[in-house]
Short mmCIF file of C-alpha atoms and ligand atoms in Angstrom, two decimals:
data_model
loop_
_atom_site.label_atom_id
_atom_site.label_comp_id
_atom_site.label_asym_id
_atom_site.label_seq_id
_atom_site.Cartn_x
_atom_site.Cartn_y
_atom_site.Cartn_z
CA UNK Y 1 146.04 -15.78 -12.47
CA UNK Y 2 149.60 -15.30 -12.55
CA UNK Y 3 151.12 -17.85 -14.92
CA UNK Y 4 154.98 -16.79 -14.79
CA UNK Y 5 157.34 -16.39 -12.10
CA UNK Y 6 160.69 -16.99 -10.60
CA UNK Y 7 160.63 -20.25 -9.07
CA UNK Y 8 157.58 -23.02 -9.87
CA UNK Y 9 157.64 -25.41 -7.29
CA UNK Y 10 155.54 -28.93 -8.10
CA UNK Y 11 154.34 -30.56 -4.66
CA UNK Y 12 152.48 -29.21 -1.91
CA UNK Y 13 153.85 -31.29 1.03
CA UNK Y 14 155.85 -30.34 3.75
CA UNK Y 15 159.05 -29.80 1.17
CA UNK Y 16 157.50 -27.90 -1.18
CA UNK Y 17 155.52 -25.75 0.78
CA UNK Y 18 158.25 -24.40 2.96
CA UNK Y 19 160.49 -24.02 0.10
CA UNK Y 20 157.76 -21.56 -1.45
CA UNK Y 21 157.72 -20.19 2.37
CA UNK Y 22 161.39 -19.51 2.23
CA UNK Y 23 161.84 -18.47 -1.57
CA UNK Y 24 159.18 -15.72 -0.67
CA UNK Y 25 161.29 -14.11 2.65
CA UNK Y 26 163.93 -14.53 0.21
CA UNK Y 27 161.73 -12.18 -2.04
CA UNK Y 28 161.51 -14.81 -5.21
CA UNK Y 29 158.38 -15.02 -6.98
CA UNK Y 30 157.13 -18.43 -6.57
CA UNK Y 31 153.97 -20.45 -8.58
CA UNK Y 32 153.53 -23.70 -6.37
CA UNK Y 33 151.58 -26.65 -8.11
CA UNK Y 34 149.77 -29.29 -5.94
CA UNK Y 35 147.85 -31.67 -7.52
CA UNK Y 36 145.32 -32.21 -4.50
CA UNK Y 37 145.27 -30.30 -1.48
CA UNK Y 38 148.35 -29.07 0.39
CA UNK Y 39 149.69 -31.01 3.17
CA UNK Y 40 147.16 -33.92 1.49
CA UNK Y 41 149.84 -37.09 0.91
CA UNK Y 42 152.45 -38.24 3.12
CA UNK Y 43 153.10 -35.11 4.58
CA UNK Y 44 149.48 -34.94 6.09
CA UNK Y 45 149.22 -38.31 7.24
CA UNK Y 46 152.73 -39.64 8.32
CA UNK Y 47 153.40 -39.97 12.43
CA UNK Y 48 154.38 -36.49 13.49
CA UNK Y 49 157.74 -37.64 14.43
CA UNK Y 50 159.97 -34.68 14.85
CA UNK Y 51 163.21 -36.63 14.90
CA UNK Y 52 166.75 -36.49 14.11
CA UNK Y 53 168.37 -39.31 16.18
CA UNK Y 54 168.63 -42.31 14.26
CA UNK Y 55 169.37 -40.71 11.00
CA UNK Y 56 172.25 -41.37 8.95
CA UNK Y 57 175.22 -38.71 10.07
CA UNK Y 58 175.00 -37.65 6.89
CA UNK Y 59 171.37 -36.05 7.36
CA UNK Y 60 172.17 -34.53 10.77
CA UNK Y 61 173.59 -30.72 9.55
CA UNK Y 62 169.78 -30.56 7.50
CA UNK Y 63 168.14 -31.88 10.32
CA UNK Y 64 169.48 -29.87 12.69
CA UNK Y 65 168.37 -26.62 10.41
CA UNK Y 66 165.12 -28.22 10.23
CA UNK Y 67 164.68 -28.56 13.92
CA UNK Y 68 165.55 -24.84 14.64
CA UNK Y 69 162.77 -23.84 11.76
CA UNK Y 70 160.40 -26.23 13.87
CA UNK Y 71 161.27 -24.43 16.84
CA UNK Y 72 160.19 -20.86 15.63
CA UNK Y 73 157.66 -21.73 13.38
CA UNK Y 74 154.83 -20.74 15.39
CA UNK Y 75 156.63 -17.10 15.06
CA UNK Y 76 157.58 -18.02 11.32
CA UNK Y 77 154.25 -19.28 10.09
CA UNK Y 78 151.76 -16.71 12.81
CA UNK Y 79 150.14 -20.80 13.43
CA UNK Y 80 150.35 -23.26 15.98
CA UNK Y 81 151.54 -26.93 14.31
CA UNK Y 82 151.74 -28.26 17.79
CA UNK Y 83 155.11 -28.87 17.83
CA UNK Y 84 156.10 -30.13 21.43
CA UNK Y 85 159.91 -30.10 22.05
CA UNK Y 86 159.41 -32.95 24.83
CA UNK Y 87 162.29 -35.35 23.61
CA UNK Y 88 162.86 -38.41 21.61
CA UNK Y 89 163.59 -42.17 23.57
CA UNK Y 90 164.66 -44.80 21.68
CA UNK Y 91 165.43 -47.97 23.08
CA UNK Y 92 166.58 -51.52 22.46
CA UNK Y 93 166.23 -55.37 22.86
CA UNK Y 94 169.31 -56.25 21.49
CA UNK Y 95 173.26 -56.29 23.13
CA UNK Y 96 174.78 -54.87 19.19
CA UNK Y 97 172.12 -52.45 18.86
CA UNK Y 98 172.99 -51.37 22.51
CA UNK Y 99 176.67 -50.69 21.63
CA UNK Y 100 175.38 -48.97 18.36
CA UNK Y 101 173.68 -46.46 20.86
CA UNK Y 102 176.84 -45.53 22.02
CA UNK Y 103 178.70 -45.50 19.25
CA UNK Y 104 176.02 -43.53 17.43
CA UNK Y 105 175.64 -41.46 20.15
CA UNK Y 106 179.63 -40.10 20.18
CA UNK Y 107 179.52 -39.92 16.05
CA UNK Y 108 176.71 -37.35 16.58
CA UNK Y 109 177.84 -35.37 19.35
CA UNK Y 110 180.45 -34.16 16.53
CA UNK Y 111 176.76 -33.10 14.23
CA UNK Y 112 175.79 -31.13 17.16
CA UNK Y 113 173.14 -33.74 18.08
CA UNK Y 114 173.39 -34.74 21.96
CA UNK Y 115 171.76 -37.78 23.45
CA UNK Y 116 172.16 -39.79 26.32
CA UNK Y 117 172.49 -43.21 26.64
CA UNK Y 118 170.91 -45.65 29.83
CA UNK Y 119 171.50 -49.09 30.27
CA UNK Y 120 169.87 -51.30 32.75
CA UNK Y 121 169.27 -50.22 36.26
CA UNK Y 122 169.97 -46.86 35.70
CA UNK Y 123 167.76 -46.85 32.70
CA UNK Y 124 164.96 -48.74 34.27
CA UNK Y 125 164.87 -45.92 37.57
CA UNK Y 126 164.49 -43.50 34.87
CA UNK Y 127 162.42 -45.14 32.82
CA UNK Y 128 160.30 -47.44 35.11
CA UNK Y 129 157.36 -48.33 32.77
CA UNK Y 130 159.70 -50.07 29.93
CA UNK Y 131 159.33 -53.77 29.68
CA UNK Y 132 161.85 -56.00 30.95
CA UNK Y 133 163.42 -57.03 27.80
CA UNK Y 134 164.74 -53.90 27.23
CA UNK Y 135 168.66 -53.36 27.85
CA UNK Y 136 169.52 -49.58 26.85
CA UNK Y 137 167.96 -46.15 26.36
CA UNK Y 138 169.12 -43.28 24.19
CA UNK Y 139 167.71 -40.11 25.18
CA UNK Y 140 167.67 -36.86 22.47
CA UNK Y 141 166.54 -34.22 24.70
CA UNK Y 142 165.55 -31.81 21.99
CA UNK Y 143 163.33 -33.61 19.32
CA UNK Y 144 159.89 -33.79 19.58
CA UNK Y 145 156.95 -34.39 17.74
CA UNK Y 146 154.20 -32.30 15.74
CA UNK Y 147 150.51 -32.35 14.01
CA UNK Y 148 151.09 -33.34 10.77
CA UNK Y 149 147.83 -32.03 9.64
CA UNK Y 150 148.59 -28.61 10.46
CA UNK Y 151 152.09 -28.13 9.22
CA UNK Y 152 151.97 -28.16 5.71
CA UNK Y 153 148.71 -26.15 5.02
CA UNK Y 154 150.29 -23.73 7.77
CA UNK Y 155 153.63 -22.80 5.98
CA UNK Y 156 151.38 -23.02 2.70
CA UNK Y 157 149.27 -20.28 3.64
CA UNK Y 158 152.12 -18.04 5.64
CA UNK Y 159 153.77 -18.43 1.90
CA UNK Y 160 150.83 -17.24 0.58
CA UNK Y 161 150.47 -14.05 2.56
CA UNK Y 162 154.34 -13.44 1.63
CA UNK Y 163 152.90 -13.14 -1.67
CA UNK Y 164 153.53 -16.99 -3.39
CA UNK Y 165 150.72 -17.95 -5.75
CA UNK Y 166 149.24 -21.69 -4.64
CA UNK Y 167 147.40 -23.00 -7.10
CA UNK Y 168 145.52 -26.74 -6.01
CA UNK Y 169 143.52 -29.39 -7.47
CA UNK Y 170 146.37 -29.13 -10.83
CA UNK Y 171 148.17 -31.93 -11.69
CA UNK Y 172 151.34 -31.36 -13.62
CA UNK Y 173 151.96 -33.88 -16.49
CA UNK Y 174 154.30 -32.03 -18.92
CA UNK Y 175 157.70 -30.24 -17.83
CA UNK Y 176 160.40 -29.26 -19.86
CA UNK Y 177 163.31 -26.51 -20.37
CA UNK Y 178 162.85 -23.84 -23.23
CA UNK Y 179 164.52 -20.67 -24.13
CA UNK Y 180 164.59 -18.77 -20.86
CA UNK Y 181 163.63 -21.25 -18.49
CA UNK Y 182 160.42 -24.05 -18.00
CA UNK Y 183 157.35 -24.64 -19.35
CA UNK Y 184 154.65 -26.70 -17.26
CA UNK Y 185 151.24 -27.62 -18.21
CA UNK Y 186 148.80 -29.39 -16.18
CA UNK Y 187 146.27 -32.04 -16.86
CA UNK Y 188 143.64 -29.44 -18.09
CA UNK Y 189 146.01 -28.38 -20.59
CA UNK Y 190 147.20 -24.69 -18.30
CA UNK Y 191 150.82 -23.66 -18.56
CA UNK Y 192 153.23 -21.69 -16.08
CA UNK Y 193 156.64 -20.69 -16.68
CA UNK Y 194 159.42 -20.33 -14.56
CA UNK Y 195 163.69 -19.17 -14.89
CA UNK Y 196 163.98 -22.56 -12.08
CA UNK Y 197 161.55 -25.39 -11.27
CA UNK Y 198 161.58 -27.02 -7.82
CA UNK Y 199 160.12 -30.69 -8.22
CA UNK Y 200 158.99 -31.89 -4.57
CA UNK Y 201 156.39 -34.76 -5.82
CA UNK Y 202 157.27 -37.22 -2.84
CA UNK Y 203 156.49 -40.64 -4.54
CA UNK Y 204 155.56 -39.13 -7.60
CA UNK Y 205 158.87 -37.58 -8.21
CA UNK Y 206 160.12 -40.18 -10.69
CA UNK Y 207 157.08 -38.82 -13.66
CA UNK Y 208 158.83 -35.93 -13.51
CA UNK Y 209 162.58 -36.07 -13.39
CA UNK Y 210 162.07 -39.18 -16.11
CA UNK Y 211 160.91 -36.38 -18.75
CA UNK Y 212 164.80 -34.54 -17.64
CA UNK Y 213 166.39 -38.12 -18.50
CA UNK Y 214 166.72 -38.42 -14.55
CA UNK Y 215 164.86 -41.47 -13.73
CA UNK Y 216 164.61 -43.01 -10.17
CA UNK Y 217 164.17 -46.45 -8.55
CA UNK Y 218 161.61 -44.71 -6.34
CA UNK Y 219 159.16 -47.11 -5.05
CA UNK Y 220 155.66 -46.25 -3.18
CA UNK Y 221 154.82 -47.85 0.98
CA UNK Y 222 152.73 -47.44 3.54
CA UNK Y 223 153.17 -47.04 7.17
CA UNK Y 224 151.01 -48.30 8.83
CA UNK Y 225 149.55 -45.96 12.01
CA UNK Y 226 147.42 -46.78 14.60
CA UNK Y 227 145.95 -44.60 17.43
CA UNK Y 228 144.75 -45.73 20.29
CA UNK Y 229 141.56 -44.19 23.01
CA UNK Y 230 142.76 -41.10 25.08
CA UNK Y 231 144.30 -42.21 28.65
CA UNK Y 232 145.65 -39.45 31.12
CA UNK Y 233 148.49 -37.54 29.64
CA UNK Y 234 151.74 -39.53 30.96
CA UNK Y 235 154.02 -39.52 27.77
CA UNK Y 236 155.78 -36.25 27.27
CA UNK Y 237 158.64 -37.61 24.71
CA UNK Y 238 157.67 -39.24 21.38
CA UNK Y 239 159.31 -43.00 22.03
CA UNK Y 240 160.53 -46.19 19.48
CA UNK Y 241 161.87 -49.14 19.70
CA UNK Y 242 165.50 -49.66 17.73
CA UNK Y 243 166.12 -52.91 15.73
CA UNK Y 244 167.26 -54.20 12.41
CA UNK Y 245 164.33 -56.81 12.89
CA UNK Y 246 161.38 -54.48 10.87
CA UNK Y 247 159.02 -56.77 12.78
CA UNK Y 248 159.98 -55.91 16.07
CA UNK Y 249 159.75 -52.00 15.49
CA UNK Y 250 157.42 -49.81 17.17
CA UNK Y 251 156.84 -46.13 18.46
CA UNK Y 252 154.44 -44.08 19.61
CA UNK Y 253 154.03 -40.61 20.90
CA UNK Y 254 151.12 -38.91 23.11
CA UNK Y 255 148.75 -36.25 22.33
CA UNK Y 256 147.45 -33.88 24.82
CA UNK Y 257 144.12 -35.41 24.72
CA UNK Y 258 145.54 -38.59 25.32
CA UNK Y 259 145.26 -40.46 22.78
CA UNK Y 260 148.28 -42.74 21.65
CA UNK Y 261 149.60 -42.51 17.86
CA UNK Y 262 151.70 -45.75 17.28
CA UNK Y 263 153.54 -46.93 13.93
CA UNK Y 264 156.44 -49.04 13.05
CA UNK Y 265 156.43 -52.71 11.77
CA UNK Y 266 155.84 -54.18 8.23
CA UNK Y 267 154.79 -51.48 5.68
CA UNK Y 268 151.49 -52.00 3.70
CA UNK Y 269 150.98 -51.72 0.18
CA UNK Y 270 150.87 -47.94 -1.27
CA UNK Y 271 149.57 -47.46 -5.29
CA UNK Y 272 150.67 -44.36 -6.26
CA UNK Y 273 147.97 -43.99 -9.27
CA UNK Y 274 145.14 -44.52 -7.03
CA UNK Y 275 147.27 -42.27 -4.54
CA UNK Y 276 146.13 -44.99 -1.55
CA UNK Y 277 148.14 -47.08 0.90
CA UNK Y 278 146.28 -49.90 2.83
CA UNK Y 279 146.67 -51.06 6.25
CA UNK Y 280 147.18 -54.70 6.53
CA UNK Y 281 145.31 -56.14 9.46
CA UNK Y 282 148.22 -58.30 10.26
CA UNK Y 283 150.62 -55.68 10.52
CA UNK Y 284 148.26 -53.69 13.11
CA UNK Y 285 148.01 -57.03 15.04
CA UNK Y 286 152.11 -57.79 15.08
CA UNK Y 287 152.07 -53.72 16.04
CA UNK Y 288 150.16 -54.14 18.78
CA UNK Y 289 151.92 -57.11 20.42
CA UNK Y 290 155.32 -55.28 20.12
CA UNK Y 291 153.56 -52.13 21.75
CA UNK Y 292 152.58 -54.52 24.59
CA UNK Y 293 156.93 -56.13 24.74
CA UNK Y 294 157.73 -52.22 24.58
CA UNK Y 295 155.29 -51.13 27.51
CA UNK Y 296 153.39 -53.49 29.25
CA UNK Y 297 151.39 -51.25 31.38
CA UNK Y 298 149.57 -50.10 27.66
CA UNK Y 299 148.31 -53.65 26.97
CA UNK Y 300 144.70 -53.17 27.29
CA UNK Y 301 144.54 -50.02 25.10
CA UNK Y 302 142.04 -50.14 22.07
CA UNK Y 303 142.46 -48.87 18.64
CA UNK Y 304 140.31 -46.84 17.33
CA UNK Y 305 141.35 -46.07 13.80
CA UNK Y 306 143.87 -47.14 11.52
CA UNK Y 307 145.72 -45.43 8.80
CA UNK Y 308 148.42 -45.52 6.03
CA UNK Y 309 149.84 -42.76 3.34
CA UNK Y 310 151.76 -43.12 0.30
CA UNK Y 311 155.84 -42.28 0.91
CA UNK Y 312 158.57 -42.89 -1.87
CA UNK Y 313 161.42 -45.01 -0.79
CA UNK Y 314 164.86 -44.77 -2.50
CA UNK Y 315 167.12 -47.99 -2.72
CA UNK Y 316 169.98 -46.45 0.04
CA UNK Y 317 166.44 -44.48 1.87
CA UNK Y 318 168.66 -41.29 1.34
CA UNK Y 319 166.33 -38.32 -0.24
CA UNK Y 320 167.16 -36.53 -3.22
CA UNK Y 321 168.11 -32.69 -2.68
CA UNK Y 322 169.88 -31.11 -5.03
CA UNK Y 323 170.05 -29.83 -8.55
CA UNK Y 324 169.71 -31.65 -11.36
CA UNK Y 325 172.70 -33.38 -13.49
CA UNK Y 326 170.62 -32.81 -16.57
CA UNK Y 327 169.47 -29.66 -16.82
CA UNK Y 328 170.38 -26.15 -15.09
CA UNK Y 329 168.35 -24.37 -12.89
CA UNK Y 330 166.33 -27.51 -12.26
CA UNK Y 331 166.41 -29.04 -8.68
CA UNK Y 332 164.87 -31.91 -6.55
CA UNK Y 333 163.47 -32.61 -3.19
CA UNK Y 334 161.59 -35.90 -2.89
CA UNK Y 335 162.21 -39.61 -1.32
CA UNK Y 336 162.61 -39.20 2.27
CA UNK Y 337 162.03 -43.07 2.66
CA UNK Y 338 159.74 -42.49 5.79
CA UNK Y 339 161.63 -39.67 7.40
CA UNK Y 340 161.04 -36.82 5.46
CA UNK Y 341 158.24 -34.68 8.03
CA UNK Y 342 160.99 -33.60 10.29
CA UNK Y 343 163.81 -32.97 8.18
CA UNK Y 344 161.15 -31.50 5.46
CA UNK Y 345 161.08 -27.54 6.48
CA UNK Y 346 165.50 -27.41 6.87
CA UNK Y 347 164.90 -29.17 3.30
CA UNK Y 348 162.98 -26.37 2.15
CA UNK Y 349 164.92 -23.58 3.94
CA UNK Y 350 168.21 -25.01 2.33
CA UNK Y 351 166.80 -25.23 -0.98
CA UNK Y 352 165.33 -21.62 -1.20
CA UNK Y 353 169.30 -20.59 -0.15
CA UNK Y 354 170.25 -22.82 -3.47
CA UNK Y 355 167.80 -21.23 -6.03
CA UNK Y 356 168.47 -17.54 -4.92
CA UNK Y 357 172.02 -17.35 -3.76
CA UNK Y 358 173.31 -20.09 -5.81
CA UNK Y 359 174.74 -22.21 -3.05
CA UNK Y 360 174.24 -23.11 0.65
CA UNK Y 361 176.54 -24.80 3.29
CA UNK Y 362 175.17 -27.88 4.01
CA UNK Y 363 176.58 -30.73 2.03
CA UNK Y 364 174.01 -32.28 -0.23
CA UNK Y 365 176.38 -34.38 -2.32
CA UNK Y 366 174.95 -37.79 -0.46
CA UNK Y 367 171.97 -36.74 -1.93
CA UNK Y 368 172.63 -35.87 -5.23
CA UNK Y 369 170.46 -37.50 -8.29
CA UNK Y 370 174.05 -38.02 -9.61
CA UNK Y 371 174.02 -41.66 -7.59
CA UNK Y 372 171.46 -43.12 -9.90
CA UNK Y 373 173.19 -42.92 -13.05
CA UNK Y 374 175.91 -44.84 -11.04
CA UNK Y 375 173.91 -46.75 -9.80
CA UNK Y 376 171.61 -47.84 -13.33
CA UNK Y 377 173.21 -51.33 -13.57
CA UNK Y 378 172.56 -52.42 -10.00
CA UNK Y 379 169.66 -54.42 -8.63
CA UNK Y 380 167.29 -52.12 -7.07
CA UNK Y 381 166.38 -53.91 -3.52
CA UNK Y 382 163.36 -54.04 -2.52
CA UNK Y 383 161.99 -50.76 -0.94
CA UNK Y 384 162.36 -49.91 2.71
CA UNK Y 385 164.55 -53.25 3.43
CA UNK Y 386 167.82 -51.34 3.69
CA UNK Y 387 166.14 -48.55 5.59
CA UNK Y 388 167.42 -49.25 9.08
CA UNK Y 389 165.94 -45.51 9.77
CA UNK Y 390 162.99 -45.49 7.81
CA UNK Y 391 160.79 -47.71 10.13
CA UNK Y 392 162.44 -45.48 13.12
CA UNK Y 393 159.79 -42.63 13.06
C1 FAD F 1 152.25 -43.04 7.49
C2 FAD F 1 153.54 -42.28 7.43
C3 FAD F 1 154.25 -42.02 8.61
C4 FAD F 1 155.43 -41.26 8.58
N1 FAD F 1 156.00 -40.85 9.75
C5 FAD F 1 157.02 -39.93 9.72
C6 FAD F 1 157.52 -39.36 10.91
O1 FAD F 1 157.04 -39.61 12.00
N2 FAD F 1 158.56 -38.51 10.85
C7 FAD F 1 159.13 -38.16 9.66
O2 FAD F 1 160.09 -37.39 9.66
N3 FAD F 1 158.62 -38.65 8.49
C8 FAD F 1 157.58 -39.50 8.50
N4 FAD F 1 157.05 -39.99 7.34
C9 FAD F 1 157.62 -39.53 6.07
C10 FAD F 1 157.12 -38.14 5.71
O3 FAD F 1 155.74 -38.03 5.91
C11 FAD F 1 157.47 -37.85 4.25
O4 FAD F 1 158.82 -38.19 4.01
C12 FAD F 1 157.29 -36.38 3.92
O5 FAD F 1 156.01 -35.95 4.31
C13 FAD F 1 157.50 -36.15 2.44
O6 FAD F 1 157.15 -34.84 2.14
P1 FAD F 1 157.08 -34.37 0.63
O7 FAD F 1 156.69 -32.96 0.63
O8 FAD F 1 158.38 -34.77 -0.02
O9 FAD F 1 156.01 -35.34 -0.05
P2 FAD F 1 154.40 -35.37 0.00
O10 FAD F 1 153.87 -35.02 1.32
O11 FAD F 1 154.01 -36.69 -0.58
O12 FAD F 1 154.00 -34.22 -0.98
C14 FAD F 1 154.21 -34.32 -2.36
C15 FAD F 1 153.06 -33.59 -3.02
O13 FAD F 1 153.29 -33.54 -4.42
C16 FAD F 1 152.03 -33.61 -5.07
N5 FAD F 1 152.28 -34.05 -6.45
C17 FAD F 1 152.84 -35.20 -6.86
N6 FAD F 1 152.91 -35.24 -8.21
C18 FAD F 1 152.36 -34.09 -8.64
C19 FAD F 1 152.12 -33.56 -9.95
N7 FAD F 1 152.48 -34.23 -11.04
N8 FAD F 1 151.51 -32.34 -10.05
C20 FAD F 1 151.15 -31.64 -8.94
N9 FAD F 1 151.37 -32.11 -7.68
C21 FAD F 1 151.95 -33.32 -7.54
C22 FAD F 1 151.26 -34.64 -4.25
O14 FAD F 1 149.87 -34.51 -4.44
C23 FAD F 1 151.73 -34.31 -2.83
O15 FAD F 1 150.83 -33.44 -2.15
C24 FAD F 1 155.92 -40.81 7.33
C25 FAD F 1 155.23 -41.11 6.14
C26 FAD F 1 154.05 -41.82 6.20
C27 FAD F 1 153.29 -42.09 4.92
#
């Protein structure tokens, strides 16, 4: 087994297995470390939401990389990940948030992202099936939604066929810079070596950048998903409800076979020792009634399973990307604060361009580690609650 190479890369989620995708076209020999399976946490689990309206401005040039990898990566990865371009609606109860629409919507055009906004009558001929509380619409044409089962395992094994080595079932519990580069040993007491280390440990992240003096006020939540019996095929564009009010939040998108995948609300409890997140009854209950305020026409739907998955939240729900402050030819990926599925492959295209070419042109100072050591004599609030995006999936 190989046990040395150019780039380790500890995480097999969406972020680290397209960064080992990307290092490899990029011809960089890459060791990636997953502790379970590829694809098995957050990344496997989380709504499928392929989204980039909504997200803070300074997310949108990633975002928009992202969304052009999702759009070729049947070509890319020789897989289908079910990626359906059909659009993102988003729409609103309240008259502020209907004004943010617009104003969001002209800040954005500027990022390249295009929506458009509907209010009322014009809103309701378009969208006729929306319930009658609802005052505005913001349309982004291009988003979509994917399987989040398949993505991750798919760019993990098209980076394994370019030649990266993807070792499973290896926890990492030891990293550290030596002579030359980094020295990582597992659980079971194996060691790889590497000239740069990519940590992408969603909400384990914190284990790891603690032993580089970076620590984190990561904290672990659940989402809590729902999905509902299969009705005929009606809703083409994945669709959410927009609010600073985390109880009134909801969205859902259709799968071919009909079914309806809902989230949004309250998030459960996630432990990230046992690696589980619960699903609160009461949270699938307040779901549901919201579902029926959003769409009335879907009130008699059943559930028919339940779901949650562990996802790191940072205090300001911005991610992490970037090198280290501590140590060169370190870098990190991890905290998307419930938004990192979409945004995850851009993430992993940008960061291959950083560990080979030594730079790339998308801004990542918002997300530098940097802000932490600021930020060590502030109160950490409690995860999620500043997230006006995160419960927007
Ligand atoms: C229920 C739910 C719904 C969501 N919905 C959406 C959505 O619709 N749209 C969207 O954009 N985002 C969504 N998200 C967020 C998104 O899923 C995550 O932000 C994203 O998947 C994070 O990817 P990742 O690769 O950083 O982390 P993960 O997928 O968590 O992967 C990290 C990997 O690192 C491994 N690991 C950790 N520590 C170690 C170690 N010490 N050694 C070896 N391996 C280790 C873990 O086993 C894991 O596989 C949702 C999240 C959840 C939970």
């Amino acid at each position: 087994m190989t046990d040395r190479a150019d780039v380790i890369v500890i995480g097999g989620g969406i972020v680290g297995t397209s960064a080992a995708f990307f290092l490899r076209r990029r011809q960089r020999s890459v060791i990636l470390l997953e502790r379970g399976l590829t694809g098995q946490q957050a990344s496997g689990v989380n709504f499928g939401g392929v989204r980039r309206q909504g997200r803070a401005l300074s997310q949108l040039a990633m975002s928009n990389r992202a969304l052009d990898v999702w759009y070729r990566a049947q070509a890319l990865l020789g897989e289908d990940v079910e990626f359906l371009p059909s659009g993102h609606t988003r729409v609103c109860y309240h008259a502020h948030d209907a004004e943010y629409f617009h104003r969001y919507a002209a800040d954005a055009r500027a990022y390249g992202l295009d929506l458009e906004v509907l209010d009322g009558a014009a809103m309701f001929r378009r969208l006729p099936f929306l319930g009658p509380e609802v005052l505005a619409a913001s349309i982004s044409p291009r988003d979509g939604h994917a399987n989040p089962r398949l993505a991750a395992p798919a760019f993990g094994r098209a980076a394994a066929r370019l030649g990266a080595s993807l070792v499973e079932n290896t926890e990492i519990v030891r990293v550290e810079k030596e002579a030359g580069g980094f020295r990582v040993e597992s659980a079971a007491g194996a060691v790889w070596r590497a000239e740069q280390l990519l940590v992408c440990a969603g909400a384990w992240a914190g284990a790891l950048s603690a032993q580089f003096g970076e620590p984190v006020p990561l904290v672990a939540r659940g989402p809590q998903m729902a999905v509902t019996e299969p009705v005929p095929y009606r809703f083409g564009s994945s669709m959410g409800v927009y609010t600073s009010i985390k109880e009134e939040s909801v969205y859902f998108r259709q799968v071919a076979r009909g079914n309806l995948v809902l989230g949004g609300g309250l998030s459960g409890p996630a432990d990230v020792s046992t690696r589980r997140a619960s699903v609160l009854p009461a949270n699938t209950v307040g779901q549901l009634a919201q579902f029926r305020r959003f769409v009335p026409a879907l009130a008699t739907l059943n559930v028919i399973r339940v779901w949650s998955g562990v996802e790191g939240y940072l205090p300001d729900a911005e991610p992490v990307i970037g090198p280290s402050v501590t140590t060169p030819g370190l870098f990190y990926a991890f905290g998307f604060s419930g938004s990192g599925f979409q945004i995850g492959p851009g993430v992993g295209e940008t960061l291959a361009e950083l560990l080979a070419v030594g730079r790339t042109e998308i801004a990542l100072d918002p997300f530098s580690i940097a802000r932490f050591g600021r930020m060590a004599h502030h109160a950490v609030p409690e995860a999620g609650v500043s997230a006006s995006t995160a419960s927007e999936a």
